[in-house]
Short mmCIF file of C-alpha atoms and ligand atoms in Angstrom, two decimals:
data_model
loop_
_atom_site.label_atom_id
_atom_site.label_comp_id
_atom_site.label_asym_id
_atom_site.label_seq_id
_atom_site.Cartn_x
_atom_site.Cartn_y
_atom_site.Cartn_z
CA MET A 11 -34.45 -14.68 7.44
CA SER A 12 -32.09 -13.45 4.68
CA GLU A 13 -29.19 -11.73 6.19
CA LEU A 14 -27.54 -8.64 4.39
CA PRO A 15 -24.20 -9.39 2.92
CA ASP A 16 -21.45 -7.62 4.73
CA VAL A 17 -20.18 -6.52 1.35
CA VAL A 18 -23.11 -5.78 -1.31
CA PHE A 19 -22.65 -6.16 -4.96
CA ASN A 20 -23.89 -2.71 -5.83
CA LEU A 21 -24.52 0.36 -3.78
CA PRO A 22 -25.21 3.61 -5.55
CA SER A 23 -24.02 6.85 -3.80
CA MET A 24 -24.30 10.46 -3.86
CA GLU A 25 -21.06 12.21 -5.07
CA GLY A 26 -21.61 16.06 -5.67
CA ARG A 27 -24.46 18.25 -5.62
CA GLU A 28 -27.58 15.72 -6.15
CA LEU A 29 -29.93 16.83 -3.27
CA ASP A 30 -29.02 20.71 -4.12
CA TYR A 31 -29.96 20.13 -7.57
CA VAL A 32 -33.23 18.04 -6.92
CA GLN A 33 -34.19 20.87 -4.51
CA ASP A 34 -33.65 23.51 -6.92
CA ALA A 35 -35.84 21.50 -9.70
CA ALA A 36 -38.61 20.94 -7.01
CA ARG A 37 -38.55 24.46 -5.99
CA GLY A 38 -38.65 25.68 -9.88
CA GLY A 39 -41.90 24.23 -10.45
CA HIS A 40 -40.79 22.30 -13.66
CA LEU A 41 -40.91 18.70 -12.89
CA ALA A 42 -41.66 17.39 -16.33
CA SER A 43 -38.99 16.41 -18.95
CA GLY A 44 -37.68 19.56 -20.93
CA GLY A 45 -36.38 21.72 -17.91
CA GLU A 46 -33.24 23.29 -17.21
CA PHE A 47 -31.76 20.06 -15.71
CA THR A 48 -32.77 17.72 -18.69
CA ARG A 49 -31.23 20.27 -21.07
CA ARG A 50 -28.02 20.90 -19.13
CA ALA A 51 -27.48 17.16 -18.69
CA ALA A 52 -27.88 16.57 -22.54
CA GLU A 53 -25.52 19.10 -23.41
CA LEU A 54 -23.12 17.72 -21.24
CA LEU A 55 -23.44 14.41 -22.74
CA ARG A 56 -23.50 16.08 -26.23
CA ASP A 57 -20.35 17.78 -25.57
CA GLU A 58 -18.45 14.60 -24.45
CA THR A 59 -19.38 12.41 -27.15
CA GLY A 60 -19.27 14.92 -30.01
CA ALA A 61 -22.94 13.81 -30.73
CA ALA A 62 -25.28 15.93 -33.07
CA GLU A 63 -28.04 15.68 -30.14
CA VAL A 64 -28.88 13.72 -26.87
CA LEU A 65 -32.39 13.17 -25.93
CA MET A 66 -32.69 12.11 -21.98
CA THR A 67 -35.12 9.38 -21.64
CA THR A 68 -36.89 7.24 -18.95
CA SER A 69 -34.39 4.34 -19.46
CA CYS A 70 -31.94 2.87 -21.65
CA THR A 71 -34.71 0.44 -22.50
CA THR A 72 -37.18 3.12 -23.96
CA ALA A 73 -33.87 4.87 -25.70
CA LEU A 74 -33.49 1.57 -27.63
CA GLU A 75 -37.27 1.42 -28.18
CA LEU A 76 -36.90 5.13 -29.84
CA SER A 77 -34.12 3.83 -32.05
CA ALA A 78 -35.95 1.03 -33.20
CA MET A 79 -38.93 3.54 -34.28
CA LEU A 80 -36.27 5.33 -36.00
CA LEU A 81 -35.63 2.22 -38.22
CA ASP A 82 -39.09 2.06 -39.46
CA LEU A 83 -39.12 -1.49 -39.58
CA GLN A 84 -41.29 -3.36 -42.37
CA ASP A 85 -42.74 -7.16 -42.02
CA GLY A 86 -39.72 -9.37 -42.36
CA ASP A 87 -37.13 -7.13 -41.32
CA THR A 88 -34.39 -8.58 -38.87
CA VAL A 89 -32.07 -7.04 -36.37
CA ILE A 90 -28.86 -8.85 -35.10
CA VAL A 91 -28.00 -8.36 -31.70
CA PRO A 92 -25.67 -10.23 -29.31
CA SER A 93 -27.07 -13.35 -27.09
CA PHE A 94 -24.82 -12.41 -24.44
CA THR A 95 -26.51 -9.43 -23.15
CA PHE A 96 -29.64 -7.81 -21.08
CA THR A 97 -33.18 -8.55 -22.37
CA SER A 98 -33.59 -4.85 -23.43
CA THR A 99 -31.14 -4.97 -26.41
CA GLY A 100 -33.43 -7.30 -28.12
CA LEU A 101 -36.80 -6.78 -26.56
CA ALA A 102 -36.78 -3.10 -27.82
CA PHE A 103 -36.53 -4.26 -31.47
CA ALA A 104 -38.69 -7.43 -31.26
CA ARG A 105 -41.27 -5.15 -29.96
CA GLN A 106 -41.17 -2.77 -33.13
CA GLY A 107 -41.80 -6.26 -35.05
CA ALA A 108 -37.98 -7.17 -35.80
CA GLY A 109 -37.25 -10.48 -36.01
CA LEU A 110 -34.07 -11.04 -33.86
CA VAL A 111 -31.08 -12.72 -35.08
CA PHE A 112 -28.62 -13.75 -32.12
CA CYS A 113 -25.12 -13.50 -32.89
CA ASP A 114 -22.20 -15.07 -30.76
CA ILE A 115 -19.67 -12.94 -28.76
CA GLU A 116 -15.85 -13.31 -29.29
CA PRO A 117 -14.22 -14.49 -25.89
CA VAL A 118 -11.55 -11.30 -25.63
CA THR A 119 -13.94 -8.48 -24.99
CA LEU A 120 -17.21 -10.52 -24.71
CA GLY A 121 -18.64 -8.26 -27.58
CA LEU A 122 -20.19 -9.34 -30.97
CA ASP A 123 -18.00 -11.78 -33.03
CA PRO A 124 -17.33 -10.40 -36.26
CA ALA A 125 -16.78 -13.89 -37.85
CA HIS A 126 -20.21 -14.76 -36.84
CA LEU A 127 -21.73 -11.75 -37.85
CA GLU A 128 -20.49 -12.16 -41.48
CA THR A 129 -22.44 -15.54 -41.56
CA LEU A 130 -25.53 -13.85 -40.34
CA LEU A 131 -25.77 -10.70 -42.73
CA ASP A 132 -28.54 -10.92 -45.46
CA GLU A 133 -30.90 -8.39 -47.01
CA HIS A 134 -33.58 -8.64 -44.39
CA VAL A 135 -30.89 -7.21 -41.68
CA ARG A 136 -31.76 -3.56 -40.82
CA ALA A 137 -29.59 -3.02 -38.04
CA VAL A 138 -26.71 -4.31 -35.71
CA VAL A 139 -26.81 -3.71 -32.02
CA ILE A 140 -23.30 -3.84 -30.14
CA VAL A 141 -22.59 -3.73 -26.31
CA HIS A 142 -19.16 -2.66 -24.98
CA TYR A 143 -19.50 -5.34 -22.51
CA ALA A 144 -18.18 -4.03 -18.87
CA GLY A 145 -17.24 -0.86 -20.49
CA ILE A 146 -14.52 -1.98 -22.88
CA ALA A 147 -15.02 -1.50 -26.72
CA CYS A 148 -15.88 -4.57 -28.66
CA ASP A 149 -14.23 -5.56 -31.84
CA VAL A 150 -15.23 -2.51 -33.50
CA ASP A 151 -12.62 -2.57 -36.34
CA GLY A 152 -13.65 -6.26 -37.09
CA ILE A 153 -17.46 -5.23 -37.17
CA ARG A 154 -17.10 -2.21 -39.41
CA ALA A 155 -14.88 -4.28 -41.82
CA VAL A 156 -18.00 -6.78 -42.24
CA LEU A 157 -20.70 -4.12 -42.45
CA ALA A 158 -18.61 -2.19 -44.96
CA LYS A 159 -20.01 -4.55 -47.28
CA TRP A 160 -23.58 -3.96 -46.07
CA PRO A 161 -24.01 -0.08 -46.16
CA GLU A 162 -27.60 0.18 -45.42
CA VAL A 163 -27.34 -1.78 -42.29
CA ARG A 164 -27.29 0.82 -39.36
CA LEU A 165 -24.81 0.22 -36.56
CA VAL A 166 -26.81 0.73 -32.96
CA GLU A 167 -24.52 1.04 -29.75
CA ASP A 168 -26.27 -0.18 -26.56
CA ASN A 169 -23.58 1.63 -24.55
CA ALA A 170 -25.26 1.16 -21.13
CA HIS A 171 -21.89 -0.11 -19.74
CA GLY A 172 -19.37 2.36 -21.88
CA LEU A 173 -19.90 6.28 -21.14
CA PHE A 174 -16.53 7.75 -20.91
CA GLY A 175 -14.59 4.67 -21.96
CA THR A 176 -12.99 5.03 -25.52
CA TRP A 177 -11.86 2.93 -28.67
CA ARG A 178 -8.89 4.48 -30.53
CA ASP A 179 -9.63 7.79 -28.46
CA GLN A 180 -12.98 8.17 -29.68
CA PRO A 181 -15.80 7.99 -27.05
CA LEU A 182 -17.78 5.03 -26.94
CA GLY A 183 -21.63 5.85 -28.18
CA SER A 184 -19.96 7.90 -30.79
CA LEU A 185 -19.21 5.00 -32.94
CA GLY A 186 -22.92 3.86 -34.04
CA ARG A 187 -25.52 5.77 -35.99
CA TYR A 188 -27.18 5.84 -32.56
CA ALA A 189 -26.17 4.89 -29.03
CA THR A 190 -28.40 4.54 -25.76
CA LEU A 191 -27.35 4.92 -22.43
CA SER A 192 -28.58 3.93 -19.11
CA PHE A 193 -28.50 5.64 -15.72
CA HIS A 194 -30.08 2.82 -13.83
CA GLU A 195 -28.76 2.53 -10.02
CA THR A 196 -26.64 -0.12 -11.12
CA LYS A 197 -24.64 1.91 -13.80
CA ASN A 198 -21.83 4.23 -13.05
CA PHE A 199 -23.89 7.37 -13.29
CA VAL A 200 -27.29 7.03 -12.01
CA CYS A 201 -30.51 8.68 -11.25
CA GLY A 202 -32.61 5.64 -10.27
CA GLU A 203 -34.41 5.12 -13.62
CA GLY A 204 -32.93 7.08 -16.56
CA GLY A 205 -31.34 6.93 -19.96
CA ALA A 206 -30.54 8.79 -23.28
CA LEU A 207 -30.39 8.27 -26.79
CA VAL A 208 -27.27 9.32 -28.44
CA LEU A 209 -27.83 10.68 -32.11
CA ASN A 210 -24.58 10.82 -34.21
CA ASP A 211 -26.14 11.69 -37.46
CA PRO A 212 -27.87 15.22 -37.63
CA ASP A 213 -30.36 13.50 -40.42
CA ASP A 214 -32.18 11.79 -37.44
CA VAL A 215 -32.51 14.62 -35.06
CA GLU A 216 -35.72 16.32 -36.45
CA ARG A 217 -37.63 12.93 -36.85
CA ALA A 218 -36.45 11.44 -33.12
CA ARG A 219 -37.47 14.75 -31.56
CA VAL A 220 -40.83 13.91 -33.06
CA LEU A 221 -40.97 10.42 -31.72
CA TYR A 222 -39.70 11.57 -28.31
CA ASP A 223 -42.52 14.13 -27.89
CA LYS A 224 -45.45 11.75 -28.23
CA GLY A 225 -45.41 11.73 -31.93
CA THR A 226 -45.95 15.85 -32.19
CA ASN A 227 -43.95 18.85 -33.38
CA ARG A 228 -43.81 20.48 -30.20
CA HIS A 229 -40.00 20.70 -30.18
CA ALA A 230 -40.36 22.79 -33.31
CA PHE A 231 -43.50 24.74 -31.93
CA MET A 232 -41.07 25.79 -28.80
CA LEU A 233 -38.41 27.08 -31.11
CA GLY A 234 -41.20 29.50 -32.71
CA GLN A 235 -40.58 27.19 -36.22
CA VAL A 236 -44.41 26.49 -36.26
CA ASP A 237 -47.31 28.40 -34.98
CA LYS A 238 -49.08 25.41 -33.64
CA TYR A 239 -48.05 21.89 -32.49
CA THR A 240 -49.80 18.72 -33.70
CA TRP A 241 -49.58 15.03 -34.01
CA LYS A 242 -47.05 13.92 -36.86
CA ASP A 243 -45.97 10.59 -36.48
CA THR A 244 -45.61 7.66 -34.30
CA GLY A 245 -43.86 8.15 -30.79
CA SER A 246 -44.28 7.70 -27.10
CA SER A 247 -43.72 9.57 -23.96
CA PHE A 248 -40.01 9.07 -23.48
CA GLY A 249 -38.69 12.21 -21.65
CA LEU A 250 -36.94 11.92 -18.39
CA SER A 251 -38.55 13.86 -15.37
CA ASP A 252 -36.42 17.09 -14.67
CA VAL A 253 -36.19 16.11 -10.96
CA LEU A 254 -34.20 12.85 -11.93
CA ALA A 255 -32.31 14.56 -14.55
CA ALA A 256 -31.11 17.24 -11.69
CA TYR A 257 -29.91 14.20 -9.70
CA LEU A 258 -28.05 12.83 -12.80
CA LEU A 259 -26.55 16.05 -13.66
CA ALA A 260 -24.91 16.34 -10.30
CA GLN A 261 -23.67 12.84 -11.10
CA LEU A 262 -22.22 13.62 -14.35
CA GLU A 263 -20.38 16.65 -13.23
CA MET A 264 -18.65 14.45 -10.79
CA ARG A 265 -17.52 12.22 -13.64
CA ASP A 266 -13.85 12.16 -13.02
CA VAL A 267 -14.07 11.62 -9.48
CA ILE A 268 -16.51 8.75 -10.07
CA GLN A 269 -14.66 7.24 -12.94
CA ALA A 270 -11.46 7.64 -10.91
CA LYS A 271 -12.73 5.88 -7.93
CA ARG A 272 -13.83 2.89 -10.06
CA ARG A 273 -10.35 2.61 -11.90
CA ALA A 274 -9.07 2.18 -8.42
CA VAL A 275 -11.36 -0.63 -7.71
CA VAL A 276 -10.36 -2.30 -10.84
CA GLU A 277 -6.56 -1.74 -10.29
CA HIS A 278 -7.06 -3.19 -6.91
CA TYR A 279 -8.82 -6.11 -7.60
CA THR A 280 -6.28 -6.76 -10.60
CA SER A 281 -3.17 -6.59 -8.39
CA ALA A 282 -4.64 -8.61 -5.67
CA LEU A 283 -5.75 -11.46 -7.91
CA THR A 284 -3.40 -11.69 -10.65
CA PRO A 285 -0.87 -13.40 -8.26
CA TYR A 286 -3.15 -16.43 -8.12
CA ALA A 287 -4.86 -16.66 -11.37
CA ASP A 288 -2.81 -19.55 -12.85
CA GLU A 289 -2.70 -21.65 -9.66
CA LEU A 290 -6.02 -21.39 -8.77
CA GLY A 291 -7.41 -21.72 -12.38
CA PHE A 292 -9.17 -18.61 -13.10
CA GLU A 293 -8.92 -15.97 -15.70
CA LEU A 294 -9.02 -11.97 -15.07
CA MET A 295 -10.91 -9.42 -17.36
CA ARG A 296 -8.48 -7.67 -19.41
CA VAL A 297 -8.53 -4.42 -21.83
CA PRO A 298 -7.15 -5.18 -25.14
CA PRO A 299 -5.05 -2.38 -26.82
CA GLU A 300 -6.49 0.76 -28.15
CA ARG A 301 -9.12 0.85 -25.61
CA THR A 302 -9.70 2.99 -22.50
CA SER A 303 -12.44 1.20 -20.11
CA ALA A 304 -15.35 2.85 -18.71
CA HIS A 305 -14.83 0.70 -15.67
CA HIS A 306 -18.44 -0.55 -15.39
CA MET A 307 -17.58 -4.09 -13.43
CA PHE A 308 -14.98 -6.29 -12.60
CA TYR A 309 -15.55 -9.88 -13.72
CA VAL A 310 -13.20 -13.22 -13.55
CA LEU A 311 -14.01 -16.49 -15.38
CA LEU A 312 -14.02 -19.76 -13.53
CA PRO A 313 -12.92 -23.20 -15.36
CA ASP A 314 -16.85 -24.48 -15.38
CA ARG A 315 -20.25 -23.85 -14.30
CA ASP A 316 -20.32 -25.88 -11.34
CA ARG A 317 -16.84 -24.29 -9.96
CA ARG A 318 -18.30 -21.04 -10.65
CA ASN A 319 -21.55 -21.75 -8.76
CA ASP A 320 -19.71 -23.18 -5.92
CA VAL A 321 -17.48 -20.39 -5.81
CA LEU A 322 -20.52 -17.87 -5.53
CA GLU A 323 -21.79 -20.13 -2.70
CA LEU A 324 -18.95 -19.85 -0.44
CA MET A 325 -18.61 -16.06 -0.91
CA ARG A 326 -22.21 -15.78 -0.22
CA LYS A 327 -21.46 -17.43 2.98
CA SER A 328 -18.63 -15.68 3.79
CA GLY A 329 -20.78 -12.17 3.65
CA VAL A 330 -19.49 -11.07 0.12
CA GLN A 331 -22.35 -10.83 -2.70
CA ALA A 332 -20.62 -11.91 -5.71
CA THR A 333 -22.98 -12.58 -8.95
CA PHE A 334 -23.04 -14.09 -12.20
CA HIS A 335 -24.58 -12.23 -15.45
CA TYR A 336 -26.46 -12.57 -18.30
CA GLN A 337 -28.15 -15.80 -19.24
CA PRO A 338 -27.71 -16.38 -23.34
CA LEU A 339 -30.76 -14.84 -24.90
CA ASP A 340 -31.09 -17.06 -27.63
CA ALA A 341 -31.69 -19.73 -25.10
CA SER A 342 -34.63 -18.08 -23.38
CA ASP A 343 -38.01 -18.53 -23.96
CA ALA A 344 -38.76 -15.11 -25.40
CA GLY A 345 -35.43 -15.19 -27.42
CA ARG A 346 -36.82 -18.36 -28.98
CA THR A 347 -40.32 -16.78 -29.65
CA PHE A 348 -38.84 -13.37 -31.09
CA ALA A 349 -35.90 -15.34 -33.00
CA ALA A 350 -36.13 -14.97 -36.88
CA ARG A 351 -34.26 -18.20 -36.95
CA ARG A 352 -32.16 -20.37 -35.04
CA THR A 353 -28.39 -19.64 -34.62
CA GLU A 354 -25.70 -21.35 -32.47
CA CYS A 355 -24.13 -18.91 -29.94
CA PRO A 356 -21.71 -21.63 -28.10
CA VAL A 357 -19.20 -19.00 -26.72
CA SER A 358 -22.11 -16.78 -25.14
CA ARG A 359 -23.23 -20.17 -22.96
CA ASP A 360 -19.75 -20.90 -21.93
CA ILE A 361 -19.09 -17.34 -20.81
CA ALA A 362 -22.36 -17.05 -19.04
CA ASP A 363 -21.50 -20.48 -17.37
CA ARG A 364 -18.15 -19.38 -15.94
CA LEU A 365 -18.40 -15.60 -15.52
CA LEU A 366 -18.42 -14.17 -11.89
CA ARG A 367 -18.43 -10.51 -11.07
CA LEU A 368 -16.87 -9.04 -7.66
CA PRO A 369 -18.76 -6.17 -5.78
CA PHE A 370 -18.13 -3.04 -7.73
CA TRP A 371 -19.14 0.60 -6.46
CA ASN A 372 -17.66 3.98 -6.07
CA ASN A 373 -16.69 3.85 -2.37
CA LEU A 374 -15.97 0.29 -1.44
CA THR A 375 -13.25 0.83 1.16
CA ARG A 376 -9.78 -0.70 1.40
CA SER A 377 -11.13 -3.01 3.97
CA ASP A 378 -14.26 -4.04 1.52
CA LEU A 379 -11.81 -4.77 -1.17
CA ASP A 380 -9.80 -6.80 1.21
CA ARG A 381 -12.63 -8.95 2.30
CA VAL A 382 -13.65 -9.45 -1.14
CA THR A 383 -10.28 -10.42 -2.41
CA THR A 384 -9.74 -12.80 0.73
CA SER A 385 -13.08 -14.18 0.39
CA PHE A 386 -12.78 -15.04 -3.58
CA VAL A 387 -9.10 -16.87 -2.97
CA GLU A 388 -10.29 -18.58 -0.17
CA ALA A 389 -13.30 -19.58 -1.83
CA THR A 390 -11.44 -20.81 -5.39
CA THR A 391 -8.52 -22.54 -3.27
CA GLU A 392 -11.49 -24.53 -1.34
CA THR A 393 -13.32 -25.44 -4.80
CA LEU A 394 -10.11 -26.25 -6.30
CA GLU A 395 -8.76 -28.73 -3.53
CA SER A 396 -12.24 -30.48 -3.48
CA ARG A 397 -11.77 -31.65 -6.86
C1 PLP B 199 -28.86 -1.95 -17.80
C2 PLP B 199 -28.94 -2.39 -19.42
C3 PLP B 199 -29.75 -2.06 -20.08
C4 PLP B 199 -31.06 -1.49 -19.65
O1 PLP B 199 -30.83 -0.18 -19.00
P1 PLP B 199 -32.29 0.44 -18.41
O2 PLP B 199 -31.79 1.77 -18.16
O3 PLP B 199 -32.52 -0.24 -16.83
O4 PLP B 199 -33.29 0.30 -19.26
C5 PLP B 199 -29.67 -2.38 -21.40
N1 PLP B 199 -28.71 -2.82 -22.08
C6 PLP B 199 -27.65 -3.20 -21.40
C7 PLP B 199 -26.32 -3.84 -21.68
C8 PLP B 199 -27.88 -2.80 -19.80
O5 PLP B 199 -26.69 -3.44 -19.10
#
């Protein structure tokens, strides 16, 4: 019964040599991780972020799991995560045994709120996880100022949205002790399912490699540093297949083209909708100073949940697939189970109710974009008049 919308929310696209590289990988006979394409993708990411090392993983979720293993969590340890984020941000630490402490977001960047963070820190906290929502840096300064009093607490960046965005000219993903990336088909750079762990501290590299390689010192063996490889530590099978790394490398090589296309989408939406914002009662996303956006998405905030839902429904009927986003993790069933204690996250709740994301992908045409903005303006007008 369900009809395909005229303008879908997300549509992954090939932008360069994806098929050539996948064919090369398949013909080359090295399909597992650790092949030529895995190496080249990791090298490109390492150069771009200035990291000590980048490990290509099967997803951002598994990269977060690997980062959780690096924390060596003990009974009673906690990790602070935003309430307004994807489940994996919390899940990865919960399944390594951490109690979660949910922190609220601030309403400017929709990233972690330093003022709330300050009230949540105590001697049990081992790490704080930040998200650069929509590819816009969170309040890094404020968070660093709070963490200055807690030097043992590690900062982890869940940078699933932020690759190639910057904060004070520094790449997102270079700001934490480690950072994770996602190449899921809904992100800016895709290979179906994939991710990476960005290691910014050279001290973490050797152990991370062992955890990454099923708990073995296989990497040291490959380098000829040991004469046989054995089981050394905990770990799992985290490596991205070279076939997928081949697809991903082609995408990453086109990063300037892809990011320019996405910036153009943001600019179109912004200039088309800004004139209506006050009159129709919505707010556009903004990029505060000292940041360049990674252009992961475009969102608006409606005045309340009912109006947001009505606008979504009217847009759906007009053939445009807009959507809401994260539901606060602290209020979810698993969030309650894994929480070390209850915290209050009113901004997360409010934003979750009011946020609406417009269709966002590389090759939206001028006429697609006009369809979307017309549909949104009509729906917000109609819902304004019916109130
Ligand atoms: C998409 C996303 C993830 C999960 O990424 P996968 O690669 O699908 O595991 C984690 N965190 C955030 C903030 C995300 O947007």
